[in-house]
PDB file of C-alpha atoms in Angstrom:
ATOM      1  CA  MET A   1       1.893  35.432 -24.154  1.00  0.00           C
ATOM      2  CA  ASN A   2       2.291  37.555 -21.160  1.00  0.00           C
ATOM      3  CA  LYS A   3       0.238  38.130 -17.762  1.00  0.00           C
ATOM      4  CA  ALA A   4      -2.324  40.267 -18.758  1.00  0.00           C
ATOM      5  CA  PHE A   5      -3.544  37.606 -20.996  1.00  0.00           C
ATOM      6  CA  PHE A   6      -3.648  34.686 -18.443  1.00  0.00           C
ATOM      7  CA  GLY A   7      -4.719  37.418 -15.949  1.00  0.00           C
ATOM      8  CA  THR A   8      -7.592  38.529 -18.475  1.00  0.00           C
ATOM      9  CA  VAL A   9      -8.496  34.839 -18.617  1.00  0.00           C
ATOM     10  CA  VAL A  10      -8.506  33.848 -14.701  1.00  0.00           C
ATOM     11  CA  GLY A  11     -11.083  37.627 -14.845  1.00  0.00           C
ATOM     12  CA  ALA A  12     -13.414  36.241 -16.757  1.00  0.00           C
ATOM     13  CA  VAL A  13     -13.313  32.610 -15.826  1.00  0.00           C
ATOM     14  CA  LEU A  14     -13.991  34.637 -12.721  1.00  0.00           C
ATOM     15  CA  ALA A  15     -16.567  36.426 -14.475  1.00  0.00           C
ATOM     16  CA  ALA A  16     -18.535  34.043 -15.758  1.00  0.00           C
ATOM     17  CA  SER A  17     -18.865  31.977 -12.740  1.00  0.00           C
ATOM     18  CA  ALA A  18     -19.992  34.684 -10.948  1.00  0.00           C
ATOM     19  CA  LEU A  19     -22.921  34.899 -14.005  1.00  0.00           C
ATOM     20  CA  SER A  20     -23.893  30.950 -13.701  1.00  0.00           C
ATOM     21  CA  SER A  21     -25.275  31.983 -10.344  1.00  0.00           C
ATOM     22  CA  THR A  22     -27.877  33.782 -11.642  1.00  0.00           C
ATOM     23  CA  ALA A  23     -29.033  30.383 -13.400  1.00  0.00           C
ATOM     24  CA  VAL A  24     -31.465  28.597 -13.434  1.00  0.00           C
ATOM     25  CA  ALA A  25     -30.818  25.333 -11.307  1.00  0.00           C
ATOM     26  CA  GLN A  26     -32.290  23.086 -13.633  1.00  0.00           C
ATOM     27  CA  GLU A  27     -30.464  24.540 -16.903  1.00  0.00           C
ATOM     28  CA  ARG A  28     -26.713  25.090 -14.662  1.00  0.00           C
ATOM     29  CA  LEU A  29     -24.726  26.650 -17.223  1.00  0.00           C
ATOM     30  CA  PHE A  30     -21.522  25.659 -15.488  1.00  0.00           C
ATOM     31  CA  ASP A  31     -21.679  22.912 -12.782  1.00  0.00           C
ATOM     32  CA  GLU A  32     -18.444  24.141 -10.292  1.00  0.00           C
ATOM     33  CA  VAL A  33     -15.747  27.080 -10.289  1.00  0.00           C
ATOM     34  CA  ARG A  34     -11.606  25.944  -8.314  1.00  0.00           C
ATOM     35  CA  ILE A  35      -9.973  28.187  -6.892  1.00  0.00           C
ATOM     36  CA  GLY A  36      -6.505  26.948  -5.918  1.00  0.00           C
ATOM     37  CA  VAL A  37      -2.976  27.246  -5.147  1.00  0.00           C
ATOM     38  CA  SER A  38       0.214  25.671  -6.008  1.00  0.00           C
ATOM     39  CA  GLY A  39       4.067  24.988  -6.500  1.00  0.00           C
ATOM     40  CA  SER A  40       5.921  23.630  -7.977  1.00  0.00           C
ATOM     41  CA  ILE A  41       7.344  20.302  -7.503  1.00  0.00           C
ATOM     42  CA  GLN A  42       9.998  20.142  -9.896  1.00  0.00           C
ATOM     43  CA  SER A  43      13.706  18.782  -9.341  1.00  0.00           C
ATOM     44  CA  LYS A  44      16.053  21.158  -8.694  1.00  0.00           C
ATOM     45  CA  SER A  45      17.121  22.517 -12.192  1.00  0.00           C
ATOM     46  CA  THR A  46      13.340  22.568 -13.007  1.00  0.00           C
ATOM     47  CA  PHE A  47      12.129  24.307 -10.703  1.00  0.00           C
ATOM     48  CA  GLU A  48       9.893  27.052 -10.645  1.00  0.00           C
ATOM     49  CA  LYS A  49       9.637  29.555  -7.986  1.00  0.00           C
ATOM     50  CA  GLY A  50       6.848  31.745  -6.789  1.00  0.00           C
ATOM     51  CA  ALA A  51       3.034  30.638  -6.141  1.00  0.00           C
ATOM     52  CA  PHE A  52       0.660  29.231  -9.022  1.00  0.00           C
ATOM     53  CA  PRO A  53      -2.702  30.681  -8.535  1.00  0.00           C
ATOM     54  CA  SER A  54      -5.527  28.832 -10.709  1.00  0.00           C
ATOM     55  CA  ALA A  55      -8.821  28.759 -11.672  1.00  0.00           C
ATOM     56  CA  THR A  56     -11.101  26.256 -13.481  1.00  0.00           C
ATOM     57  CA  VAL A  57     -14.687  26.234 -14.574  1.00  0.00           C
ATOM     58  CA  PHE A  58     -16.081  22.633 -14.720  1.00  0.00           C
ATOM     59  CA  PHE A  59     -19.123  21.723 -17.395  1.00  0.00           C
ATOM     60  CA  ASP A  60     -21.573  19.023 -17.245  1.00  0.00           C
ATOM     61  CA  PRO A  61     -22.527  18.543 -21.005  1.00  0.00           C
ATOM     62  CA  PHE A  62     -23.495  14.789 -19.776  1.00  0.00           C
ATOM     63  CA  ASP A  63     -24.986  14.955 -17.069  1.00  0.00           C
ATOM     64  CA  GLN A  64     -22.552  13.570 -14.129  1.00  0.00           C
ATOM     65  CA  ARG A  65     -24.400  15.117 -11.590  1.00  0.00           C
ATOM     66  CA  HIS A  66     -26.915  12.227 -11.657  1.00  0.00           C
ATOM     67  CA  ALA A  67     -24.476   9.057 -11.945  1.00  0.00           C
ATOM     68  CA  GLN A  68     -25.436   6.330 -10.210  1.00  0.00           C
ATOM     69  CA  SER A  69     -22.616   3.599  -9.892  1.00  0.00           C
ATOM     70  CA  PHE A  70     -18.646   3.953  -9.998  1.00  0.00           C
ATOM     71  CA  MET A  71     -19.090   3.168 -14.174  1.00  0.00           C
ATOM     72  CA  ASP A  72     -22.264   5.118 -14.900  1.00  0.00           C
ATOM     73  CA  HIS A  73     -19.290   8.028 -12.963  1.00  0.00           C
ATOM     74  CA  MET A  74     -16.899   6.847 -15.674  1.00  0.00           C
ATOM     75  CA  LEU A  75     -18.738   6.797 -18.449  1.00  0.00           C
ATOM     76  CA  ARG A  76     -19.504  10.798 -18.019  1.00  0.00           C
ATOM     77  CA  PRO A  77     -16.732  13.133 -17.322  1.00  0.00           C
ATOM     78  CA  ARG A  78     -17.077  16.893 -17.055  1.00  0.00           C
ATOM     79  CA  VAL A  79     -15.707  19.095 -19.428  1.00  0.00           C
ATOM     80  CA  HIS A  80     -12.997  22.044 -16.946  1.00  0.00           C
ATOM     81  CA  VAL A  81     -11.040  25.306 -18.764  1.00  0.00           C
ATOM     82  CA  GLY A  82      -8.450  27.078 -16.417  1.00  0.00           C
ATOM     83  CA  ALA A  83      -5.778  28.800 -15.774  1.00  0.00           C
ATOM     84  CA  ILE A  84      -2.839  28.346 -14.069  1.00  0.00           C
ATOM     85  CA  VAL A  85      -1.016  31.528 -13.420  1.00  0.00           C
ATOM     86  CA  SER A  86       3.118  31.760 -11.889  1.00  0.00           C
ATOM     87  CA  THR A  87       3.682  35.127 -10.014  1.00  0.00           C
ATOM     88  CA  ALA A  88       7.577  35.383 -10.341  1.00  0.00           C
ATOM     89  CA  GLY A  89       7.485  35.207 -14.521  1.00  0.00           C
ATOM     90  CA  GLU A  90       7.936  31.505 -14.626  1.00  0.00           C
ATOM     91  CA  ALA A  91       5.957  29.480 -16.706  1.00  0.00           C
ATOM     92  CA  SER A  92       2.005  30.333 -16.870  1.00  0.00           C
ATOM     93  CA  GLN A  93      -0.637  27.782 -18.510  1.00  0.00           C
ATOM     94  CA  VAL A  94      -4.320  27.389 -20.081  1.00  0.00           C
ATOM     95  CA  PHE A  95      -5.978  24.546 -20.485  1.00  0.00           C
ATOM     96  CA  ALA A  96      -8.644  22.665 -21.165  1.00  0.00           C
ATOM     97  CA  GLY A  97     -10.506  18.878 -21.303  1.00  0.00           C
ATOM     98  CA  PHE A  98     -12.149  16.267 -19.323  1.00  0.00           C
ATOM     99  CA  THR A  99     -12.234  15.469 -15.138  1.00  0.00           C
ATOM    100  CA  TRP A 100     -13.961  12.024 -14.653  1.00  0.00           C
ATOM    101  CA  THR A 101     -15.445  12.375 -10.404  1.00  0.00           C
ATOM    102  CA  ALA A 102     -15.900   8.907  -8.510  1.00  0.00           C
ATOM    103  CA  PRO A 103     -17.558   9.594  -5.210  1.00  0.00           C
ATOM    104  CA  ILE A 104     -15.094   6.988  -2.689  1.00  0.00           C
ATOM    105  CA  THR A 105     -17.456   8.177   0.390  1.00  0.00           C
ATOM    106  CA  ASP A 106     -20.578  10.720   0.765  1.00  0.00           C
ATOM    107  CA  LYS A 107     -17.925  13.015   1.510  1.00  0.00           C
ATOM    108  CA  ILE A 108     -14.448  11.576  -0.254  1.00  0.00           C
ATOM    109  CA  PHE A 109     -13.881  11.181  -3.762  1.00  0.00           C
ATOM    110  CA  VAL A 110     -11.665  11.433  -6.179  1.00  0.00           C
ATOM    111  CA  ASP A 111     -10.699  14.185  -9.924  1.00  0.00           C
ATOM    112  CA  LEU A 112      -8.913  12.456 -12.686  1.00  0.00           C
ATOM    113  CA  GLY A 113      -8.390  15.147 -15.295  1.00  0.00           C
ATOM    114  CA  PHE A 114      -6.965  14.657 -18.885  1.00  0.00           C
ATOM    115  CA  GLY A 115      -6.214  17.293 -21.731  1.00  0.00           C
ATOM    116  CA  GLY A 116      -4.256  19.669 -23.020  1.00  0.00           C
ATOM    117  CA  ALA A 117      -2.692  22.745 -22.835  1.00  0.00           C
ATOM    118  CA  PHE A 118      -1.190  26.197 -24.113  1.00  0.00           C
ATOM    119  CA  ASN A 119       2.002  28.091 -22.241  1.00  0.00           C
ATOM    120  CA  ASN A 120       4.201  30.878 -22.474  1.00  0.00           C
ATOM    121  CA  GLY A 121       7.294  29.356 -20.898  1.00  0.00           C
ATOM    122  CA  ASN A 122      10.969  28.496 -22.371  1.00  0.00           C
ATOM    123  CA  LEU A 123      11.213  25.907 -25.208  1.00  0.00           C
ATOM    124  CA  ASP A 124      14.941  25.313 -24.882  1.00  0.00           C
ATOM    125  CA  LYS A 125      16.928  28.303 -23.426  1.00  0.00           C
ATOM    126  CA  PRO A 126      19.561  26.900 -20.580  1.00  0.00           C
ATOM    127  CA  ASN A 127      19.499  28.160 -17.267  1.00  0.00           C
ATOM    128  CA  ASP A 128      15.622  29.612 -17.735  1.00  0.00           C
ATOM    129  CA  GLY A 129      13.124  26.920 -15.669  1.00  0.00           C
ATOM    130  CA  PRO A 130      11.956  23.831 -17.210  1.00  0.00           C
ATOM    131  CA  LYS A 131      12.603  23.664 -21.163  1.00  0.00           C
ATOM    132  CA  LEU A 132       9.454  22.297 -22.213  1.00  0.00           C
ATOM    133  CA  GLY A 133      10.183  21.857 -26.379  1.00  0.00           C
ATOM    134  CA  CYS A 134       6.525  22.655 -27.160  1.00  0.00           C
ATOM    135  CA  HIS A 135       3.865  25.458 -26.474  1.00  0.00           C
ATOM    136  CA  VAL A 136       1.390  22.688 -26.490  1.00  0.00           C
ATOM    137  CA  LEU A 137       1.152  20.292 -23.946  1.00  0.00           C
ATOM    138  CA  PHE A 138      -0.365  17.427 -23.021  1.00  0.00           C
ATOM    139  CA  HIS A 139      -2.277  18.055 -19.207  1.00  0.00           C
ATOM    140  CA  GLU A 140      -2.975  15.722 -16.312  1.00  0.00           C
ATOM    141  CA  SER A 141      -4.429  16.502 -12.963  1.00  0.00           C
ATOM    142  CA  LEU A 142      -5.649  14.187  -9.618  1.00  0.00           C
ATOM    143  CA  GLY A 143      -7.275  16.171  -6.630  1.00  0.00           C
ATOM    144  CA  LEU A 144      -8.782  14.184  -3.308  1.00  0.00           C
ATOM    145  CA  GLY A 145     -11.523  15.539  -2.180  1.00  0.00           C
ATOM    146  CA  TYR A 146     -13.585  16.689   1.125  1.00  0.00           C
ATOM    147  CA  ASN A 147     -17.182  17.879   0.380  1.00  0.00           C
ATOM    148  CA  ILE A 148     -17.958  20.185   3.137  1.00  0.00           C
ATOM    149  CA  THR A 149     -21.397  21.275   2.307  1.00  0.00           C
ATOM    150  CA  ASN A 150     -23.498  19.801  -1.159  1.00  0.00           C
ATOM    151  CA  ASN A 151     -22.180  23.825  -2.785  1.00  0.00           C
ATOM    152  CA  TRP A 152     -18.581  23.847  -0.913  1.00  0.00           C
ATOM    153  CA  ARG A 153     -15.234  21.288  -1.396  1.00  0.00           C
ATOM    154  CA  VAL A 154     -12.267  21.235  -0.653  1.00  0.00           C
ATOM    155  CA  LEU A 155      -8.970  19.358  -2.806  1.00  0.00           C
ATOM    156  CA  ALA A 156      -5.588  18.518  -2.503  1.00  0.00           C
ATOM    157  CA  THR A 157      -4.444  18.767  -6.732  1.00  0.00           C
ATOM    158  CA  VAL A 158      -0.995  17.607  -8.257  1.00  0.00           C
ATOM    159  CA  GLU A 159      -1.380  18.528 -11.664  1.00  0.00           C
ATOM    160  CA  HIS A 160       1.468  17.731 -14.984  1.00  0.00           C
ATOM    161  CA  SER A 161       2.202  19.394 -18.383  1.00  0.00           C
ATOM    162  CA  SER A 162       4.217  17.866 -20.613  1.00  0.00           C
ATOM    163  CA  ASN A 163       4.955  17.517 -24.651  1.00  0.00           C
ATOM    164  CA  ALA A 164       5.297  12.801 -23.884  1.00  0.00           C
ATOM    165  CA  ASP A 165       8.123  13.575 -26.210  1.00  0.00           C
ATOM    166  CA  LEU A 166       7.143  14.724 -29.076  1.00  0.00           C
ATOM    167  CA  CYS A 167       9.417  17.676 -29.118  1.00  0.00           C
ATOM    168  CA  ASP A 168      13.225  17.763 -28.354  1.00  0.00           C
ATOM    169  CA  HIS A 169      13.085  18.905 -24.783  1.00  0.00           C
ATOM    170  CA  ASN A 170      11.070  17.667 -22.295  1.00  0.00           C
ATOM    171  CA  ASP A 171      11.277  19.028 -18.616  1.00  0.00           C
ATOM    172  CA  GLY A 172       7.467  19.258 -17.913  1.00  0.00           C
ATOM    173  CA  LEU A 173       5.644  21.340 -15.192  1.00  0.00           C
ATOM    174  CA  SER A 174       4.366  19.559 -11.888  1.00  0.00           C
ATOM    175  CA  TYR A 175       2.533  21.531  -8.998  1.00  0.00           C
ATOM    176  CA  ALA A 176       0.817  20.331  -5.892  1.00  0.00           C
ATOM    177  CA  GLY A 177      -1.570  22.496  -4.318  1.00  0.00           C
ATOM    178  CA  ILE A 178      -4.702  23.254  -2.699  1.00  0.00           C
ATOM    179  CA  ALA A 179      -8.248  23.623  -3.642  1.00  0.00           C
ATOM    180  CA  VAL A 180     -11.895  25.587  -2.986  1.00  0.00           C
ATOM    181  CA  GLY A 181     -14.368  24.374  -5.171  1.00  0.00           C
ATOM    182  CA  TYR A 182     -18.472  25.674  -5.449  1.00  0.00           C
ATOM    183  CA  LYS A 183     -20.678  23.434  -7.383  1.00  0.00           C
ATOM    184  CA  PHE A 184     -24.018  25.412  -8.086  1.00  0.00           C
TER     185      PHE A 184
END
C-alpha cells in the first residue's frame, strides 16, 4: 500500500462529507465528519516522526442522536470509517468500527471507539519504526469533546492500534491530537 491509496481514502471521505450536506434533514446519510491531526506518543524506540492528519465519517444507523438516558446512548453506538495518514513515510492506516458517545453536560461529551484497522507499517524490520507484526490490527480511540454550536465541536483525542499479541511483534501505534467535527 502507498501514500496515494491513503490520499484517495481521505479524499473520498471529504468528498462524501461534502455530498452529505445536500441530504434531506430526516434522511441523513452521515451523522458527523471529523478532521484532525495528531502526533506519535510512542516510546523512544518506536516513536514515529511527522504529523498524522486524519479524517473520520460517522453514521448513525441506531439513531443515537435521539438517545435520552446514559444507557440509551450506550446501546446506540455510531458506526465510523476513517484514515490516519503519516506525513513522514511512517505507518498509515484505514479503520472502521463503533463509537459510543456519552454526554457529560450539554456542551461536554466523551467518545469511546473500538474496531479494526489495516496499516502499511513495519511488520518486523529492526530500526524501522514500530514493529507491528500484522497489517490487521485492533483500533481503539478516546475523545473528550466540547460542542461549540449544535453543529461544530472540538475534541482532544487519543488513538491506539495493536494486534493484542496475536502476531510475533506488537509495538502498536499510539497517537494524541485534536480534531474538529461537524454534525449534520
